[in-house]
CSV table of C-alpha atoms in Angstrom, one decimal:
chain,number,residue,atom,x,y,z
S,1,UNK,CA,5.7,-65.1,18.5
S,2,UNK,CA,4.8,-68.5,19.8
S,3,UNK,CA,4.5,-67.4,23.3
S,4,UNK,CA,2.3,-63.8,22.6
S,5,UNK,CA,0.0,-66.5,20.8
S,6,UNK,CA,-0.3,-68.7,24.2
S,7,UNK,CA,-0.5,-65.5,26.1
S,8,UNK,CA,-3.2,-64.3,24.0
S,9,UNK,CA,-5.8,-67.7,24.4
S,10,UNK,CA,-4.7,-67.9,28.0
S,11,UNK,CA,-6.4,-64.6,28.5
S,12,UNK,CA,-8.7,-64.8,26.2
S,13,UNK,CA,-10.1,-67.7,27.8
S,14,UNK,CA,-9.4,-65.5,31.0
S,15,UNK,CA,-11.6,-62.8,29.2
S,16,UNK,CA,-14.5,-65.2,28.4
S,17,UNK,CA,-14.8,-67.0,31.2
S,18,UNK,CA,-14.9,-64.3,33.7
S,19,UNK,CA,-17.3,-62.2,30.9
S,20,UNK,CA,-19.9,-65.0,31.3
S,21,UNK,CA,-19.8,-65.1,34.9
S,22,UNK,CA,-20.5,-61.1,34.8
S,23,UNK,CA,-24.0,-61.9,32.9
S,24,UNK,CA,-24.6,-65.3,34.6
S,25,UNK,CA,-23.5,-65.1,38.2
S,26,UNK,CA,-26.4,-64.5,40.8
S,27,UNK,CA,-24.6,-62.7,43.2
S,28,UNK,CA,-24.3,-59.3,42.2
S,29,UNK,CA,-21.0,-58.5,44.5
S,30,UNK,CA,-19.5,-61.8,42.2
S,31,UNK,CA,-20.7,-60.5,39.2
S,32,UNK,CA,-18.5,-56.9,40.0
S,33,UNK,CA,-15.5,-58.9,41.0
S,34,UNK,CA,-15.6,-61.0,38.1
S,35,UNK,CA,-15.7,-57.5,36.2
S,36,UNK,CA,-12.3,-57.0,37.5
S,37,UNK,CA,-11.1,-60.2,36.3
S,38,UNK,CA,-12.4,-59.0,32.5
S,39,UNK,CA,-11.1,-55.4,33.0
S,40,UNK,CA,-7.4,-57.0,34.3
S,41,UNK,CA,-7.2,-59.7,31.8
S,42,UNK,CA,-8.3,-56.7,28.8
S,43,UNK,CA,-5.7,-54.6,29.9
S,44,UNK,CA,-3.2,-57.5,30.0
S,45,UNK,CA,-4.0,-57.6,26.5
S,46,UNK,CA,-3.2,-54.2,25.6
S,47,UNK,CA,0.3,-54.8,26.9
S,48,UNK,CA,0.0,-57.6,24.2
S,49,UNK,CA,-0.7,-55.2,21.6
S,50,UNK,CA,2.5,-52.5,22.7
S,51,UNK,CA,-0.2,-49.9,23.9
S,52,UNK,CA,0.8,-50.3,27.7
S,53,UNK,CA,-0.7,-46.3,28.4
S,54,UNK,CA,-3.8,-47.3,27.4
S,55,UNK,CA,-3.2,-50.6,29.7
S,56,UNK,CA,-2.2,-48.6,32.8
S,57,UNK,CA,-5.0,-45.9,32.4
S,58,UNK,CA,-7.2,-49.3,32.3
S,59,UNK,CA,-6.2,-50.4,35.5
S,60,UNK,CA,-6.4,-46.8,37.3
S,61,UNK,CA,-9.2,-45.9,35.8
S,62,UNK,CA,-11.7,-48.5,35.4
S,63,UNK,CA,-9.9,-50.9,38.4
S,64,UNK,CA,-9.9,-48.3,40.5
S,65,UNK,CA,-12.4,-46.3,40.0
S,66,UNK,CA,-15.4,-47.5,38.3
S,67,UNK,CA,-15.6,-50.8,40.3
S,68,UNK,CA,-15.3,-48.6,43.3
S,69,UNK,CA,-18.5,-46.9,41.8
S,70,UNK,CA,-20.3,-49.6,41.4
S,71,UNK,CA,-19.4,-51.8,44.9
S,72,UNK,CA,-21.0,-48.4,46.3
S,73,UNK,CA,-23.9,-48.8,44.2
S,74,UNK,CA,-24.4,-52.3,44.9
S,75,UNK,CA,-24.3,-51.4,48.6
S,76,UNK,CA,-26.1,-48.3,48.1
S,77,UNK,CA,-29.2,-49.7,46.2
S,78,UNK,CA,-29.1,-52.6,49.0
S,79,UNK,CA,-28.9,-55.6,46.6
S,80,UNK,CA,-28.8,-58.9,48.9
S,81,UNK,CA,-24.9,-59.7,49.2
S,82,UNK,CA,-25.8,-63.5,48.9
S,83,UNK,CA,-27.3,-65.3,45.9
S,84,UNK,CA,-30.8,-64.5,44.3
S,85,UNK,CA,-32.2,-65.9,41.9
S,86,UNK,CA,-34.0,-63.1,40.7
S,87,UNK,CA,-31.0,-61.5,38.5
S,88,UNK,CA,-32.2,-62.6,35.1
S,89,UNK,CA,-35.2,-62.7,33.6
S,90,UNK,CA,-37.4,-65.7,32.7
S,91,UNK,CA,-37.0,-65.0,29.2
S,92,UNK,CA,-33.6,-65.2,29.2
S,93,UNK,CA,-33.2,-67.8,26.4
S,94,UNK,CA,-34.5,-64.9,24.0
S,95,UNK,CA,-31.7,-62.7,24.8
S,96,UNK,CA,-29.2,-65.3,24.4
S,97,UNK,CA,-30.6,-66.4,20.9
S,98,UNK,CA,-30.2,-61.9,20.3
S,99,UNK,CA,-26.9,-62.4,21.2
S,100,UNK,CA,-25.7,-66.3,19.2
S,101,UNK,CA,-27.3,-64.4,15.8
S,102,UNK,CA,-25.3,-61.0,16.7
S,103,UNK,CA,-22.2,-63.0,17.1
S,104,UNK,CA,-22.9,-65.6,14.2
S,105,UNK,CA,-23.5,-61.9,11.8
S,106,UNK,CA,-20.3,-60.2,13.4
S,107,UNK,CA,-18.1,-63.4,13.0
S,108,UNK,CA,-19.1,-64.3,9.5
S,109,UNK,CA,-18.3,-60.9,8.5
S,110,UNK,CA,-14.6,-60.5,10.1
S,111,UNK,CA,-13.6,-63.4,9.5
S,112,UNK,CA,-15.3,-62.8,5.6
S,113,UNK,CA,-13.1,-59.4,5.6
S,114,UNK,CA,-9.9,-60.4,7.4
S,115,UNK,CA,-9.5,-63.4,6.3
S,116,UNK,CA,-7.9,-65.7,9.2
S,117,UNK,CA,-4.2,-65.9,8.1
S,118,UNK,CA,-4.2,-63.5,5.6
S,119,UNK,CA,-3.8,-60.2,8.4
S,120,UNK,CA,-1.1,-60.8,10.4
S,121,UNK,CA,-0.4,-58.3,13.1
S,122,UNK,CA,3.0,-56.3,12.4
S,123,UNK,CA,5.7,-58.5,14.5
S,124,UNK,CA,6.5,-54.9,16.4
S,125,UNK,CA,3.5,-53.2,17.2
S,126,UNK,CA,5.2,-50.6,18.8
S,127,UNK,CA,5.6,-46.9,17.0
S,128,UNK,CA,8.4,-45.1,16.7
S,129,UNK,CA,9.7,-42.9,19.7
S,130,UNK,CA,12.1,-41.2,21.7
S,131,UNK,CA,12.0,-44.0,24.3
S,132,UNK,CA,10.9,-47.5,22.4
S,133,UNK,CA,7.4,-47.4,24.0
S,134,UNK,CA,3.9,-45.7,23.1
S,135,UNK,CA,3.4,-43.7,26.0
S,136,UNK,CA,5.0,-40.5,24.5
S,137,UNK,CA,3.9,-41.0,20.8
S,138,UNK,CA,0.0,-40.7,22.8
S,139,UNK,CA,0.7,-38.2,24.9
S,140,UNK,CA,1.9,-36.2,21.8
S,141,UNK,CA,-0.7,-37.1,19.7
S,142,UNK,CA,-3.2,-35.9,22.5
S,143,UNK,CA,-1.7,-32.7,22.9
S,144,UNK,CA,-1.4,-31.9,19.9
S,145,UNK,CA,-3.6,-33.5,16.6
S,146,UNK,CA,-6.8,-34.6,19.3
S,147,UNK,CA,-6.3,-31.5,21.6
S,148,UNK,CA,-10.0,-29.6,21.4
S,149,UNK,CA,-11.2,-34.0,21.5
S,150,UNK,CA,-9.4,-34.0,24.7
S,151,UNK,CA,-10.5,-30.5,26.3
S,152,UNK,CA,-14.3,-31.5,25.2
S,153,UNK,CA,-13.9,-35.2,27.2
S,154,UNK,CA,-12.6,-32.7,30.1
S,155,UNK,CA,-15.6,-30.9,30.0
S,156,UNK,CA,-17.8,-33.7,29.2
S,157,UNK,CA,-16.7,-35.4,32.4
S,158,UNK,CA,-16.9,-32.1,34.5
S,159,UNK,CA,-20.4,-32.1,33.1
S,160,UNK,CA,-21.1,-35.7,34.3
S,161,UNK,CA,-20.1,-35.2,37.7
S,162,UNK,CA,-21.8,-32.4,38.4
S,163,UNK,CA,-25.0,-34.1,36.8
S,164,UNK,CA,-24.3,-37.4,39.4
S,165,UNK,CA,-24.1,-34.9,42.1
S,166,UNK,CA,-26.9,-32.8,41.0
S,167,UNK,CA,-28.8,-36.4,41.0
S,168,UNK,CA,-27.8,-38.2,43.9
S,169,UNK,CA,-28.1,-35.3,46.1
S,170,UNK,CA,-30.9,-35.5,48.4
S,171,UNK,CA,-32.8,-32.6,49.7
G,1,UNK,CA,-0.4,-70.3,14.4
G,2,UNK,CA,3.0,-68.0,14.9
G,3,UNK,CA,1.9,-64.8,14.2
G,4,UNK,CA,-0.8,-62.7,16.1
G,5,UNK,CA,-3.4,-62.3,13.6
G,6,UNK,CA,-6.1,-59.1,13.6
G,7,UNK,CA,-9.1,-61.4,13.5
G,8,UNK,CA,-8.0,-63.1,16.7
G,9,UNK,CA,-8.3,-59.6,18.6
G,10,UNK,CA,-11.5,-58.2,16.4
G,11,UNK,CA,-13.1,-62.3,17.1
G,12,UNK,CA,-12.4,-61.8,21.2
G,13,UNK,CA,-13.9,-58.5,20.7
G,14,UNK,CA,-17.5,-59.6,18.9
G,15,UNK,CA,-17.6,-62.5,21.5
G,16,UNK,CA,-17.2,-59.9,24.5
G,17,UNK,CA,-19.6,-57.9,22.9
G,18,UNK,CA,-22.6,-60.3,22.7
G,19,UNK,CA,-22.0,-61.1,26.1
G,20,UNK,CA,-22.3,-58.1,27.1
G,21,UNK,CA,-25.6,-57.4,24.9
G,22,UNK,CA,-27.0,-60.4,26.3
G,23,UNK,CA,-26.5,-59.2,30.0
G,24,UNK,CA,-28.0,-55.7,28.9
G,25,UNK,CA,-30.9,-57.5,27.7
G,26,UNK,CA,-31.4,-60.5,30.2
G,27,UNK,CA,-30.1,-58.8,33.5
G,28,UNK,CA,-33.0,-57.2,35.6
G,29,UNK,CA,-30.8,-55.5,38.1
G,30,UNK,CA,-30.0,-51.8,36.8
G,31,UNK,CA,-26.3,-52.0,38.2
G,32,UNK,CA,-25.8,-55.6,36.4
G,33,UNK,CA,-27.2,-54.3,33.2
G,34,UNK,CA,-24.5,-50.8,33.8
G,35,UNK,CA,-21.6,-53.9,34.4
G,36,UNK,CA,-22.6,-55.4,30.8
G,37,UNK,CA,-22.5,-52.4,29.3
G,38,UNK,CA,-18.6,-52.2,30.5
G,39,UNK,CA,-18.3,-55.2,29.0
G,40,UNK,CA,-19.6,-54.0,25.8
G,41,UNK,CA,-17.3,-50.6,26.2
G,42,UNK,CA,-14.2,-52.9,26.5
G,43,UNK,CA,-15.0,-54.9,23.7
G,44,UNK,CA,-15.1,-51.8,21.6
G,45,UNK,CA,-11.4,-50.7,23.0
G,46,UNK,CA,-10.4,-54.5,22.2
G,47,UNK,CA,-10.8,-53.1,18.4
G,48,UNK,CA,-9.9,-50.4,18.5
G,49,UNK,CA,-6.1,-51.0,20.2
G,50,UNK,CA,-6.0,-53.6,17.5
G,51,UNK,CA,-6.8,-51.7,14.4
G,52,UNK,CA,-4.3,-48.9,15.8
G,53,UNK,CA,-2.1,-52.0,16.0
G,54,UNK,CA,-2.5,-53.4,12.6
G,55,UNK,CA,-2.3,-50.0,10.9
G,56,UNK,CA,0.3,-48.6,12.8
G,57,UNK,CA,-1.3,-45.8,14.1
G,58,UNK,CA,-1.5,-44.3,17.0
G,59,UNK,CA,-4.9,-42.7,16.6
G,60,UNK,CA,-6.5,-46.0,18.0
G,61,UNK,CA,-5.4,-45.7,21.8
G,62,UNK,CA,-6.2,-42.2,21.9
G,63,UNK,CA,-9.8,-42.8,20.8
G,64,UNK,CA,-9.6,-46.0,23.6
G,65,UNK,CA,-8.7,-43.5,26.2
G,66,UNK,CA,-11.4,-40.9,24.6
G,67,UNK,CA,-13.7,-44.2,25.2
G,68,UNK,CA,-12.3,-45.0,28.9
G,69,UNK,CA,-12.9,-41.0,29.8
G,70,UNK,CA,-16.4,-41.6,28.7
G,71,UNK,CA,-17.5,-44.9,30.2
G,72,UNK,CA,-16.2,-43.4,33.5
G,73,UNK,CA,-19.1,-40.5,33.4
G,74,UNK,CA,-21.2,-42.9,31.9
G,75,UNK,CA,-21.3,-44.9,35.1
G,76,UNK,CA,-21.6,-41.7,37.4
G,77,UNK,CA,-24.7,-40.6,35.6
G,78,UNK,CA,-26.2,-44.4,35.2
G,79,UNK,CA,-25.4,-45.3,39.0
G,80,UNK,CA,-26.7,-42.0,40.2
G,81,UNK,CA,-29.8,-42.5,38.5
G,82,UNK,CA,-30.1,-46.3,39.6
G,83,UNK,CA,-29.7,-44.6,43.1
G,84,UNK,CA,-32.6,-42.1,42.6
G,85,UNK,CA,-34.8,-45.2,41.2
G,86,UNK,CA,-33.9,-47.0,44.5
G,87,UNK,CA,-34.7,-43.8,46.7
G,88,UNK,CA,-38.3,-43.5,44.6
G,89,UNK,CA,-39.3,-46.8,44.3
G,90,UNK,CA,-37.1,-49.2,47.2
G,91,UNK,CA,-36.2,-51.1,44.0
G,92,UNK,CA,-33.7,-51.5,41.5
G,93,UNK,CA,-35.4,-54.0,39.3
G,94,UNK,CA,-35.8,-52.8,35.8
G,95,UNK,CA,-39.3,-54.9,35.1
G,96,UNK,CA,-41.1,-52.4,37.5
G,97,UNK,CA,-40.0,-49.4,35.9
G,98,UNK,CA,-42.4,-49.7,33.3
G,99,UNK,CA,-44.2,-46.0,33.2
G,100,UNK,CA,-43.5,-45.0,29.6
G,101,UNK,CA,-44.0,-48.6,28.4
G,102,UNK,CA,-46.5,-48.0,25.5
């Protein structure tokens, strides 16, 4: 358990590092690569917590897709691929001060409602099934309690493309 | 420190997610303010994985993959409207799109 623990700060401080760079950085094509940094070191710790489907699907589709998306939108919109300074807006120090009293709210309350010690995580977070892993127990539990969920997200995203098409399109 | 602990994951999670609100509100690049709001998605997941994990249930990935599904239309609507803002206005910069401001 020792070593998920060290696993778990080493990406965590993967995680928040690489997060702050995302807000901070002034070159947006940075700011997207650092993304993938986040997005890998999230799915990472998925893996931690025994849902590796969910991990994978992180990687395919957020990896290699959405940063796809928006690398073309960077190059689309014609952002300067060097540094600018004009990223973030002079009254940045507000936002920040939004975000310290969101965090100081949020953080008093977990850690008011889970205490620290007193929630461990089970030592085996993976469910039962056929094969040891969580990959079928989802792809039941998709097909069969979360089905008309699942057929609505299909037509929810069919929706969406043909929306960003509809968009995009010139004429 | 031997066992993983909920609050460590739910903790990562709040953190990510006021990062990610302070880049919505203090980016003024549209596509920077669409990467925060990744941020802000994944955060969400983070809980989500780990409540399925601390309850046993499986019911948390399958609303992370519901959330996945739905960030990845999210950023085809939001990135084909930035790209329409840039074809109107040669611009992507959120302080001069300021027509409805009251």
């Amino acid at each position: 358990m020792v070593a998920q623990n060290v696993f778990f700060y080493l990406l965590a401080g993967i995680i928040l590092f690489s997060a702050f760079r995302v807000v901070t950085s002034n070159n947006v094509v940075h700011a997207a690569l650092y993304l993938v940094a986040v997005l890998a070191a999230v799915a990472a710790e998925y893996v931690l917590l025994a849902a590796e489907f969910v991990a994978a699907t992180q990687v395919l589709v957020y990896i290699g897709a959405i940063i796809v998306l928006f690398l073309f939108g960077i190059m689309l919109t014609r952002a300067k691929l060097g540094s600018d300074q004009d990223l973030t807006h002079p009254h940045w120090a507000l936002s920040a001060a939004t975000a310290v009293v969101m965090f100081g709210v949020m953080g008093y309350a977990l850690v008011d409602q889970f205490h620290w010690t007193a929630t461990p995580l089970p030592a085996d977070t993976r469910l039962v099934s056929v094969d040891g892993s969580n990959s079928a127990t989802v792809s039941d539990s998709v097909f069969t309690a979360y089905l008309v969920p699942f057929e609505v997200v299909s037509v929810l995203l069919l929706a969406a493309l043909v929306g960003a098409i509809v968009l995009a399109r010139k004429d | 420190m031997d066992d993983l602990l909920l609050n460590q994951f739910l903790l990562l999670g709040a953190v990510l997610f006021c990062i990610g609100v302070y880049g919505v509100l203090a980016r003024r690049n549209a596509v920077l303010v669409l990467m925060s709001i990744e941020l802000i998605l994944n955060a969400v997941n983070i809980n989500l994985i780990a409540f399925g994990a601390f309850w046993g249930s499986i019911t948390g990935s399958v609303f992370a993959l519901f959330v996945i599904a739905i960030a990845a239309a999210e950023v085809g609507v939001g990135l084909a409207i930035v790209l329409l803002i840039y074809r109107n206005r040669r611009s992507v910069d959120l302080d001069d799109v300021a027509e409805m401001k009251g």
